[in-house]
Coordinates of C-alpha atoms and ligand atoms in Angstrom, one line a residue:
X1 CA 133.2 121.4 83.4
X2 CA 129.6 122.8 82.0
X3 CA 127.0 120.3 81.8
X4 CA 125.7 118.7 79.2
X5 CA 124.1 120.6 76.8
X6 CA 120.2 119.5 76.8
X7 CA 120.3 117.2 79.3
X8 CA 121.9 119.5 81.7
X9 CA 122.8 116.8 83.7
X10 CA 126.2 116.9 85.0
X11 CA 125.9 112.9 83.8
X12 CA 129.6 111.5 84.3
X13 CA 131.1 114.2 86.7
X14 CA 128.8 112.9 89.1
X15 CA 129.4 109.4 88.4
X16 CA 133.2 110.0 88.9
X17 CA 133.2 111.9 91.9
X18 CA 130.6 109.7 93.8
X19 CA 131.3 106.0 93.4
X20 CA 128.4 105.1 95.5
X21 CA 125.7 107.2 94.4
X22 CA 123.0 105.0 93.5
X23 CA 120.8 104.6 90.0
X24 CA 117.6 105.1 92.3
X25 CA 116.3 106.1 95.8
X26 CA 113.4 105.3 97.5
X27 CA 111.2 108.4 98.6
X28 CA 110.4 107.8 102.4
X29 CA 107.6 110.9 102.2
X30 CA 107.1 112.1 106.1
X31 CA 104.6 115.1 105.8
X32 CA 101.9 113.2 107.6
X33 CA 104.4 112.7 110.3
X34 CA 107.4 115.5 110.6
X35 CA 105.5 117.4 108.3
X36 CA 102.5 117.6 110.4
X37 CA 104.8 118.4 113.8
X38 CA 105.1 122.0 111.8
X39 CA 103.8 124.7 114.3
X40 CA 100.0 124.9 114.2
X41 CA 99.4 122.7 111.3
X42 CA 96.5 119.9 112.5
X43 CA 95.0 117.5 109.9
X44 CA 91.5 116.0 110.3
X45 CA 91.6 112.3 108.9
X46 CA 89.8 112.5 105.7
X47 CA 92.6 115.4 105.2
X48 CA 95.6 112.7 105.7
X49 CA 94.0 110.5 104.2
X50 CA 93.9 112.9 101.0
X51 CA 97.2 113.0 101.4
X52 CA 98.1 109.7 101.1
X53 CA 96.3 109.2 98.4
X54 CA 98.1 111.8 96.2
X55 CA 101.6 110.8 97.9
X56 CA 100.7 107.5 96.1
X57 CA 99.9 108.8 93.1
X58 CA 103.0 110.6 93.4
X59 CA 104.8 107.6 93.2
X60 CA 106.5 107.8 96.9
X61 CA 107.5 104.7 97.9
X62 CA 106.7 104.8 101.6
X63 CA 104.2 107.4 103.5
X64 CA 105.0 107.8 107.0
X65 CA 101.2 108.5 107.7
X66 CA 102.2 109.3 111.5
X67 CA 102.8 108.7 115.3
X68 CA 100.1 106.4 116.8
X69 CA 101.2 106.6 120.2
X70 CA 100.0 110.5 120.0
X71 CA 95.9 110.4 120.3
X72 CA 93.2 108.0 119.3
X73 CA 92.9 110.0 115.6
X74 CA 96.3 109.5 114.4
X75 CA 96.0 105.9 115.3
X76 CA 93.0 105.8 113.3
X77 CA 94.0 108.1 110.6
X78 CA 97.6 105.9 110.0
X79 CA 95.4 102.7 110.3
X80 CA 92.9 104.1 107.5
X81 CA 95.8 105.0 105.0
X82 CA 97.3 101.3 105.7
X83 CA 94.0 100.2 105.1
X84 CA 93.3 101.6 102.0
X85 CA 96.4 99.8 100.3
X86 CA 97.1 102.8 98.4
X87 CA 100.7 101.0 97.0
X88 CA 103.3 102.8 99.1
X89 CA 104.2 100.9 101.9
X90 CA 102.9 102.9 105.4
X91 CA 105.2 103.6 108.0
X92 CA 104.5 104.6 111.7
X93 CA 106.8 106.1 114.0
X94 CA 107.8 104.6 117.4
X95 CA 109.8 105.6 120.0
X96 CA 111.6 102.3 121.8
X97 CA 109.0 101.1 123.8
X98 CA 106.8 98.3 123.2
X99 CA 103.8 99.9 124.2
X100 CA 104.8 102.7 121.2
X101 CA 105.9 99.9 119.0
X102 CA 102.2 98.0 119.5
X103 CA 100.5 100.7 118.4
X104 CA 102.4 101.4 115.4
X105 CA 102.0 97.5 114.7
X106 CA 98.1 97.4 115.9
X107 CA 97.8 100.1 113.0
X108 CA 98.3 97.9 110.3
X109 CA 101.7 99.5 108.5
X110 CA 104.5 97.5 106.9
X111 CA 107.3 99.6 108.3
X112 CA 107.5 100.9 112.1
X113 CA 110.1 103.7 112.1
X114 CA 111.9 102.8 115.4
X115 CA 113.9 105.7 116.9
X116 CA 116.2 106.5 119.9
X117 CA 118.5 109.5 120.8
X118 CA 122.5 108.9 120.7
X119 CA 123.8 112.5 121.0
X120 CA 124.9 113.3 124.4
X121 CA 122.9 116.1 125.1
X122 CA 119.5 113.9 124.3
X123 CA 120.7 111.0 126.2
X124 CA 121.9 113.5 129.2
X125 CA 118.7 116.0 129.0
X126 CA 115.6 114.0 127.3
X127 CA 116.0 110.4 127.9
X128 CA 117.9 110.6 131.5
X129 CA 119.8 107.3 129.8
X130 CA 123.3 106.2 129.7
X131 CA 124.6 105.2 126.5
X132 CA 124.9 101.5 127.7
X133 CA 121.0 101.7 128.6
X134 CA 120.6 103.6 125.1
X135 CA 122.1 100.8 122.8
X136 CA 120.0 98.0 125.2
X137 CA 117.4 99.9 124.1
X138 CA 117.7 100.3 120.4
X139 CA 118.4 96.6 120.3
X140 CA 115.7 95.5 122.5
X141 CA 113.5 97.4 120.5
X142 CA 114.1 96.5 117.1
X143 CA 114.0 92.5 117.9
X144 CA 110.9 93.3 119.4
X145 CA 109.5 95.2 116.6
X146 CA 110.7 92.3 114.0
X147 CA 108.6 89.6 116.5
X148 CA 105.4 91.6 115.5
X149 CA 106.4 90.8 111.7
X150 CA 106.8 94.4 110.6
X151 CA 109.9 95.9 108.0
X152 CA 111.9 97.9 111.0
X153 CA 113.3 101.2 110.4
X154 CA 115.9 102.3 112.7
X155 CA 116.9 106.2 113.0
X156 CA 119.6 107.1 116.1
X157 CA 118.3 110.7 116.2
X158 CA 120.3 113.6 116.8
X159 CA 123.0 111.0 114.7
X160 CA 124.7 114.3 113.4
X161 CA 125.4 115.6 117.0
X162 CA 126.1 111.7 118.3
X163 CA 129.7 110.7 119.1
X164 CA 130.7 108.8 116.1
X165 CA 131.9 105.9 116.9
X166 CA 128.9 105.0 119.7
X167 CA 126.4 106.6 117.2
X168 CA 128.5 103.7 114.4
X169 CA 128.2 100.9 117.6
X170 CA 124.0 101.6 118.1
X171 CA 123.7 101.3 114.2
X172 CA 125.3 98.0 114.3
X173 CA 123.5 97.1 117.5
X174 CA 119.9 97.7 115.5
X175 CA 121.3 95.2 112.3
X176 CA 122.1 92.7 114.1
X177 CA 119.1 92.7 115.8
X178 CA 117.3 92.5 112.4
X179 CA 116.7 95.9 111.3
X180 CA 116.0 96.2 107.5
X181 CA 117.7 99.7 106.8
X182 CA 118.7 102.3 109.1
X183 CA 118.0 106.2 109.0
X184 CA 120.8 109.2 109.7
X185 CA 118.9 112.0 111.1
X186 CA 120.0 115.5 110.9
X187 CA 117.2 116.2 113.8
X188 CA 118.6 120.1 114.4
X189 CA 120.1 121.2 110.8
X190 CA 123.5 121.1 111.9
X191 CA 124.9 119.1 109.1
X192 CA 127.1 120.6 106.3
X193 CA 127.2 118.0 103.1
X194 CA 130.7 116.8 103.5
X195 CA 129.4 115.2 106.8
X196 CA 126.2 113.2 105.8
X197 CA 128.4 112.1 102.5
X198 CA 130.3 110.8 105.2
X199 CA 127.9 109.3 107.7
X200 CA 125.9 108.0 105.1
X201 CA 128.8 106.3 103.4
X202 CA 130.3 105.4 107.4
X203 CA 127.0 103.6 108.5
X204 CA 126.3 101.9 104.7
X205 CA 129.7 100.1 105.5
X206 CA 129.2 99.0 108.8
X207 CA 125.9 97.4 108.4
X208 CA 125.3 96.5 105.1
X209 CA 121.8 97.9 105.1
X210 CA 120.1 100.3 102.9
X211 CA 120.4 103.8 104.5
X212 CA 118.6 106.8 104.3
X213 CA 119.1 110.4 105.5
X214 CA 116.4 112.8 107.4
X215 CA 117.7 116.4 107.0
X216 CA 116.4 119.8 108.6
X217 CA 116.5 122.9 107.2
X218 CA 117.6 125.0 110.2
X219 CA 120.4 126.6 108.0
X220 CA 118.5 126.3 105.2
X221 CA 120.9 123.2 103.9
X222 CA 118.2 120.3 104.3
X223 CA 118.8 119.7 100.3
X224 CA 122.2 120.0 100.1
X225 CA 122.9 117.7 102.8
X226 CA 120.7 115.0 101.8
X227 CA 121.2 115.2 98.2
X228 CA 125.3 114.7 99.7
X229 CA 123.6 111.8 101.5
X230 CA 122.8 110.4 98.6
X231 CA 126.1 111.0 97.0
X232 CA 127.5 108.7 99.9
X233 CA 125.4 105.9 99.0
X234 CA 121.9 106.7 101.0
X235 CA 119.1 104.7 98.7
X236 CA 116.2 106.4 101.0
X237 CA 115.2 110.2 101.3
X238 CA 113.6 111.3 104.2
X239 CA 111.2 114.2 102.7
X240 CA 108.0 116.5 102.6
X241 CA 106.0 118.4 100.1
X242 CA 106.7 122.1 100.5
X243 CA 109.5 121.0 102.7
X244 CA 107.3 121.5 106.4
X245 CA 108.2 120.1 109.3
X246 CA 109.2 120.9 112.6
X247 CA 110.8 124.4 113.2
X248 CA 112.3 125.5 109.7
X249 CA 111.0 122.1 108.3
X250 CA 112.2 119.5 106.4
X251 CA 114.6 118.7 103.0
X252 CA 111.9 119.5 100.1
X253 CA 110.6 116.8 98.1
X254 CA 110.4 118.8 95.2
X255 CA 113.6 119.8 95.7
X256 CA 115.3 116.6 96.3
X257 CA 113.8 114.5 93.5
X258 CA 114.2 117.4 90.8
X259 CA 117.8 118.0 91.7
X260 CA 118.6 114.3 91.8
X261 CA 116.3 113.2 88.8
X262 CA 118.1 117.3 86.5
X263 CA 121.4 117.0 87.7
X264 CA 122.6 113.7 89.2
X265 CA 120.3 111.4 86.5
X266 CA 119.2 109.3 90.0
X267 CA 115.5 108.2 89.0
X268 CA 113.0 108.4 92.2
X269 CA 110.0 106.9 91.0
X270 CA 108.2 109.7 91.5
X271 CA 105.9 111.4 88.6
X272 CA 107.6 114.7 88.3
X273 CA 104.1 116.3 86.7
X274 CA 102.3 116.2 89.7
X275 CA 104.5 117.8 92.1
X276 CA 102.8 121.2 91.5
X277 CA 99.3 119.6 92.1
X278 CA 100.6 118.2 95.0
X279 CA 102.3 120.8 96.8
X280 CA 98.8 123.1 96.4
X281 CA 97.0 120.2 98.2
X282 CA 99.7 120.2 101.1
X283 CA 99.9 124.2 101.3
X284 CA 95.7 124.1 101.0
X285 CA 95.5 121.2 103.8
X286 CA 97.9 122.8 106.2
X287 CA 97.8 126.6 105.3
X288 CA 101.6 126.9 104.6
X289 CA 101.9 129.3 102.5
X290 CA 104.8 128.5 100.0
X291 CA 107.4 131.0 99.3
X292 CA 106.7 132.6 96.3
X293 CA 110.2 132.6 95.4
X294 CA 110.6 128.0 96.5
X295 CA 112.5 126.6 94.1
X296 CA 109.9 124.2 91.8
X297 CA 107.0 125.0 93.5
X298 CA 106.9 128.7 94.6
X299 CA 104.9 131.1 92.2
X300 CA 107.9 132.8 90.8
X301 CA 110.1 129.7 89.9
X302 CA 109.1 129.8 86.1
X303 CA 108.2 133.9 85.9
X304 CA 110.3 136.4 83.8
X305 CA 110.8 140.0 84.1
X306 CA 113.3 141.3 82.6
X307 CA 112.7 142.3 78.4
X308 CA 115.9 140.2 78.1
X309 CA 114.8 136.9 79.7
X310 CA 111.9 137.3 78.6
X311 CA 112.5 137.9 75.1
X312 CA 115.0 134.8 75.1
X313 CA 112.6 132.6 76.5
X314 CA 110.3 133.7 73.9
X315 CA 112.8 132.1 71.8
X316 CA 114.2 129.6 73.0
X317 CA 113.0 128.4 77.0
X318 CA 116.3 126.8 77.6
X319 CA 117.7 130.6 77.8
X320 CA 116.7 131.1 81.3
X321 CA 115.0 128.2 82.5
X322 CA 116.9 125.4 83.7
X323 CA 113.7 123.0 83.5
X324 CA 110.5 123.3 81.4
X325 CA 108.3 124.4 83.6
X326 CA 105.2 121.6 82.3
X327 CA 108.2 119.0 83.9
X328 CA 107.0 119.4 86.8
X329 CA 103.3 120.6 86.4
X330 CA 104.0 124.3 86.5
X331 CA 103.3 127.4 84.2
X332 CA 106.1 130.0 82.8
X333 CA 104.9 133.5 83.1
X334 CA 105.4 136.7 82.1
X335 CA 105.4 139.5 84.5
X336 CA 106.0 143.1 83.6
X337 CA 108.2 145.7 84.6
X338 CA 111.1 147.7 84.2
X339 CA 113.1 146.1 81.1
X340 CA 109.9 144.4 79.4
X341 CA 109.0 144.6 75.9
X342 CA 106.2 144.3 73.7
X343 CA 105.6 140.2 73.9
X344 CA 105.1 140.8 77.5
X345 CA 102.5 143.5 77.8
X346 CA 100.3 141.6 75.1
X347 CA 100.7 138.6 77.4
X348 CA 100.2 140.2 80.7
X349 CA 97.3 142.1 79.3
X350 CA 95.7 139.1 77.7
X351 CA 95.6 137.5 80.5
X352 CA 93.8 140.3 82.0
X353 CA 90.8 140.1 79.4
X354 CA 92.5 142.6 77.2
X355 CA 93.0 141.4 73.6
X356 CA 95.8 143.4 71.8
X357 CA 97.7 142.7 69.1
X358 CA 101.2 143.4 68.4
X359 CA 100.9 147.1 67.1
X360 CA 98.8 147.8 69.7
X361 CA 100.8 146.1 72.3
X362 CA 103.7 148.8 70.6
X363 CA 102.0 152.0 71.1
X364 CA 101.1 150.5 74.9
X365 CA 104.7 150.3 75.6
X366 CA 105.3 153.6 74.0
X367 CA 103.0 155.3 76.7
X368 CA 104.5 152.8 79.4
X369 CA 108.0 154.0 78.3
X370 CA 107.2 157.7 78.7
X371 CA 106.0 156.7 82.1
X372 CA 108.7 155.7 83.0
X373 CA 110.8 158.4 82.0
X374 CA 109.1 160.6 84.6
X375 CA 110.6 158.4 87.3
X376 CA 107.4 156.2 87.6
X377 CA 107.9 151.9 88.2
X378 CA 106.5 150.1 85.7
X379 CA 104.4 147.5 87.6
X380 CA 101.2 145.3 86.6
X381 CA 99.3 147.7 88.2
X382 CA 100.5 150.7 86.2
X383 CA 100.0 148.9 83.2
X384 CA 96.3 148.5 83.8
X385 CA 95.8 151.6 85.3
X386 CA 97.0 152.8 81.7
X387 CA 94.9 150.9 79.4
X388 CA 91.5 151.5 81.8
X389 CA 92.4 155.3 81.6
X390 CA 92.5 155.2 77.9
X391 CA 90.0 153.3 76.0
X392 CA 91.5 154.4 73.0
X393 CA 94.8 152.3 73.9
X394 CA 93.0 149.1 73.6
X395 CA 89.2 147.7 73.1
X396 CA 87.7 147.0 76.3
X397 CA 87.4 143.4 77.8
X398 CA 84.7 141.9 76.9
X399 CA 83.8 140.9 80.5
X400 CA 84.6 144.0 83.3
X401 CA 83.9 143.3 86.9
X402 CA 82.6 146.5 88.2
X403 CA 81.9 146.1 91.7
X404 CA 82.0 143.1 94.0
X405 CA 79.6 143.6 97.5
X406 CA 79.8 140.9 100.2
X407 CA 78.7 140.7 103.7
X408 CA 79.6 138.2 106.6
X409 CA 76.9 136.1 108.3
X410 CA 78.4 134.2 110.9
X411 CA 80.1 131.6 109.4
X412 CA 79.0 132.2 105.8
X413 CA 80.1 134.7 103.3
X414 CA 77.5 136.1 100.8
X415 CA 77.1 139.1 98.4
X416 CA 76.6 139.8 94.5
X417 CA 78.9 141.2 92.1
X418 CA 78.4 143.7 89.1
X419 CA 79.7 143.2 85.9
X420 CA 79.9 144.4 82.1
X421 CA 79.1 141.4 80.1
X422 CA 79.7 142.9 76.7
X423 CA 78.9 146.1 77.5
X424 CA 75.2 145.3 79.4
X425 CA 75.3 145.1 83.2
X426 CA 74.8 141.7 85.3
X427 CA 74.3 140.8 88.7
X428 CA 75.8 137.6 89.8
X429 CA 75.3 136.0 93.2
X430 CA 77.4 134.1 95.2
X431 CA 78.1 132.7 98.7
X432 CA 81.2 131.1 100.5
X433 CA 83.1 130.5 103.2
X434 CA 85.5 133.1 102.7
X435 CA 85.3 136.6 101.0
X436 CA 87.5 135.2 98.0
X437 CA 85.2 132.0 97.4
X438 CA 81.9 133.9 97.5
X439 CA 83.0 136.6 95.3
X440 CA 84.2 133.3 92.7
X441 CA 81.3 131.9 93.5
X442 CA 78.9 134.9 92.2
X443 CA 81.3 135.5 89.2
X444 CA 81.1 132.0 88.1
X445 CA 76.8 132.7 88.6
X446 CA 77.0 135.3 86.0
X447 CA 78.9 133.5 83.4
X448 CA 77.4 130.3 83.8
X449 CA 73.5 131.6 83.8
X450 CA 74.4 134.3 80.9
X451 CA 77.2 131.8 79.1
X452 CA 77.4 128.2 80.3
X453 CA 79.4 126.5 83.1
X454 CA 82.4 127.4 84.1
X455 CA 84.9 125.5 86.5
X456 CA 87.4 126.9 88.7
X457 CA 90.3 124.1 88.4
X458 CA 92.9 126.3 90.3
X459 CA 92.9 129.5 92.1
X460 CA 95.7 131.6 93.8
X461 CA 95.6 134.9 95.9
X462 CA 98.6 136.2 97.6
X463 CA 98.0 139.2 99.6
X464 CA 100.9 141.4 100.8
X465 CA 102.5 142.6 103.9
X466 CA 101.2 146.3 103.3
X467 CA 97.8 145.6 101.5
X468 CA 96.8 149.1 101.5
X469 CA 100.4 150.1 99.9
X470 CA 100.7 146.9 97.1
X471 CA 97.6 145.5 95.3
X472 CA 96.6 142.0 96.4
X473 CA 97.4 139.5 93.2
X474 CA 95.1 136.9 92.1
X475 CA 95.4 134.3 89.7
X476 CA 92.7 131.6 88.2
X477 CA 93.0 128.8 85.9
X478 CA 89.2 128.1 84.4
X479 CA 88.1 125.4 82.5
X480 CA 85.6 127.6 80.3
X481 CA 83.7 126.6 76.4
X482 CA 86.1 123.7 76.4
X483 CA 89.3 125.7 76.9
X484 CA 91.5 125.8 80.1
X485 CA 92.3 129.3 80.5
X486 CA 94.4 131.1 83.4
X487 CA 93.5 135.0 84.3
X488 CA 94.6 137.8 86.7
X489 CA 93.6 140.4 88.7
X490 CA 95.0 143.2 90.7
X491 CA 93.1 145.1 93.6
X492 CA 93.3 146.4 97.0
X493 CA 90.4 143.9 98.1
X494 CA 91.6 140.5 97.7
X495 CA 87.8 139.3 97.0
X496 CA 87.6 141.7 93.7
X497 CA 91.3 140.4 92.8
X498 CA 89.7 137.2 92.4
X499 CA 86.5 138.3 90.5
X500 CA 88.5 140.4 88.1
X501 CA 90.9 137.3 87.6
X502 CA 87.8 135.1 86.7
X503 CA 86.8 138.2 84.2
X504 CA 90.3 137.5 83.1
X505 CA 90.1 134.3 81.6
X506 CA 86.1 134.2 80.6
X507 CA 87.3 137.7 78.7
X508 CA 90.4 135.3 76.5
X509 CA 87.3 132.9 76.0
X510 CA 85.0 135.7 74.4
X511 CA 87.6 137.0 72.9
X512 CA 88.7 133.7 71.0
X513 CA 84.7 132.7 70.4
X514 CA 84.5 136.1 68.4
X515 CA 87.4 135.9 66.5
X516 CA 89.0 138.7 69.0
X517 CA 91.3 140.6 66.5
X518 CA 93.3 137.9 64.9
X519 CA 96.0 138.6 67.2
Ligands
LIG1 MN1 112.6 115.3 111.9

């Protein structure tokens, strides 16, 4: 059965398939916690501290801000963010010990995440426990845990790997003994989504409590499977921004709440136009890089190639785009190649600093066309190389970056770039910690001392496998003479990319102040 046309939710299937599924969940967000356990990724205080803040303006509805027992700084950081009474409850991990179980409760949260291995091969290997001495424990612990007055939330991990009906016996154990709801972890990504429908549904039933699932993405199923948590009757998602996490990470957030909120119709509280905002905070905190490909999130999820996607989104978005992009605070774009057409070299060029109108974006395509007839790929870069090599093609932009010269000082970038500023050369000056934000920096010093200020709201650079092979890509969005404007550039040095981006969108600017060509 197609879904419904507009809403594209599958609305009723869902509701007759999955008799539990739930109107709502709860997101239980655990970057600061699993997310942080990613390989190499560290955060200083004030950075999880940022973090909480924007998981709260998210609209999470609990931040698992970290593990206490693990140093002197997470206890302080996860006692900060409770501080701060941001409006998600905070969460600390514990393992089921009371000296673990202290410090989470010494930190201030509302909920101490209370967890104990049930599989065999933890009980056997890690905790050197029997299963009798296991379910002592989880009991033990979570009575202990509700005497310090905190909301107790109880995970068996390894539950996917556990024997089922022990794994069902310790779940029951932890209720009885006052836990408030209960969490099914997937700990090693083994799950398929038939079994946490199951477990999810199995565990609901046993206890009564609210459940919620905690899904890896070691086979690259951590959506699936808790989304078919939730389809059993889960009310909580265990998640992170960008998906991190230990080894191949965690289910997404993004991920979860747009499939659940597009295609179930489960509301998550969360404010689906921030995700985007939020996920660049998390990748610029941690330096995970997201795929450019990530569904929601990655840099491709809203681009077009091909002439026939992108002349139907021209038309009509809903062609080829499941969501509109501005759901969840992303941009569509156009990106050249192959099969494009006219609409998208004017675009792509614009967005260069090249103002063209529709004949002239014609006779470029004409040129690209016989290009490509000699065998050659029709890429961004080709494009430009076209127009640069032909002034006659198109008028030039009004602002060119001509040269970009840094040196490194110890710690500190600093160096001065060249432009054409409507056809008279400047110098700009800039420093930075990097090569990418001192070559900004003495972009945004020509514009603002020759033009006004300029503010660099957003700024992306991805630089290939093969640099010397592929261009590096960079893209800006600038607020700029009151408009918001978002430019590119293309070059070999990543640090010129960026300072032929920023010429990008202070060039749309000039152009629009002038009257450009009407176009
Ligand atoms: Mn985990």
């Amino acid at each position: 059965m197609p879904p419904e046309v507009g809403t594209v939710s599958w609305g009723s299937v869902v509701r007759d398939a999955f008799r539990l599924l739930p109107e709502r969940v709860q997101v239980f967000d655990t970057t600061l916690r699993d997310g942080e356990q990613t390989p190499g990724v560290s955060l200083r205080k004030e950075e999880k501290v940022e973090v909480a803040r924007a998981l709260a303006e998210l609209g999470v509805a609990v931040i698992e801000a970290g593990y206490p027992a693990v140093s002197r700084g997470e206890h302080e950081a996860v006692r900060e963010i409770s501080r701060l009474g941001l409006g998600p409850k905070v969460c600390a991990l514990a393992r089921c010990d009371r000296r673990d179980i202290d410090r989470a409760v010494d930190a201030g949260v509302d909920w101490v995440h209370v967890f104990i291995a049930t599989s065999e091969i933890h009980m056997r290997h890690k905790l050197r426990m029997t299963p009798e001495q296991v379910y002592e424990a989880a009991v033990e612990s979570v009575e202990y845990a509700k005497s310090r007055g905190v909301e107790v939330h109880f995970s068996c991990e390894d539950a996917t790997r556990s024997e089922r009906s022990f794994l069902l016996r310790v779940y029951k154990g932890a209720a009885e003994a006052g836990a408030d709801s209960l969490d099914v972890p997937d700990t090693v990504g083994v799950a398929i989504p038939l079994v946490m429908r199951e477990l999810a549904r199995q565990v609901r039933e046993a206890t009564g409590l609210p459940v919620a699932v905690h899904c890896h993405d070691d086979m690259g199923l951590a959506t699936a499977n808790t989304i078919a948590g939730v389809e059993g009757g889960a009310e909580i998602v265990h998640v992170t921004v960008n998906g991190i996490g230990e080894r191949a990470g965690n289910a997404s957030l993004e991920e979860v709440v747009v499939a659940l909120k597009v295609l179930y119709g489960v509301d998550s509280g969360i404010d689906l136009s921030k995700l985007a905002a939020v996920s660049r905070l998390v990748s610029s905190l941690t330096g995970m890089v997201v795929q450019r490909n990530k569904a929601v999130v990655g840099d491709h999820a809203f681009s077009h190639e091909s002439g026939i996607h992108v002349h139907g989104v021209i038309n009509n978005p809903l062609t080829y785009e499941p969501i509109a992009p501005e759901l969840v605070g992303k941009r569509r774009r156009i990106v050249v190649g192959k099969h494009s057409g006219t609409h998208a070299v004017v675009e792509v060029l614009r967005q260069h600093g090249f103002e063209l109108d529709l004949e002239e974006g014609k006779r470029v395509l004409e040129r690209v066309k016989e290009l490509a007839d000699t065998g050659a790929r029709l890429t961004e870069q080709l494009l430009l190389g076209l127009v640069r090599d032909d002034p006659s093609l198109v008028s030039s932009q009004p602002l060119e970056v001509i040269s970009v010269s840094l040196r490194a000082d110890g710690r500190e970038v600093s160096g001065e770039v060249e432009v054409f500023l409507r056809g008279e050369r400047v110098t700009g000056f800039g420093r930075g910690r990097s090569p990418v934000s001192a070559s900004i920096s003495a972009v945004a010093n020509v514009v603002s001392r020759v033009l006004g200020p300029v503010e660099v709201v957003e700024c992306s650079v991805y630089v290939p496998p093969n640099p010397d092979r592929c261009p590096a890509e960079a893209e800006v969005v600038l607020r700029f003479n009151g408009s918001t404007l978002v430019g590119r550039g293309l070059a070999h040095d990543p640090a010129m990319a960026v300072a032929m981006a920023v010429g990008g969108a202070v060039s749309q600017a000039l152009s629009m102040r002038t009257g450009g060509d009407g176009s």
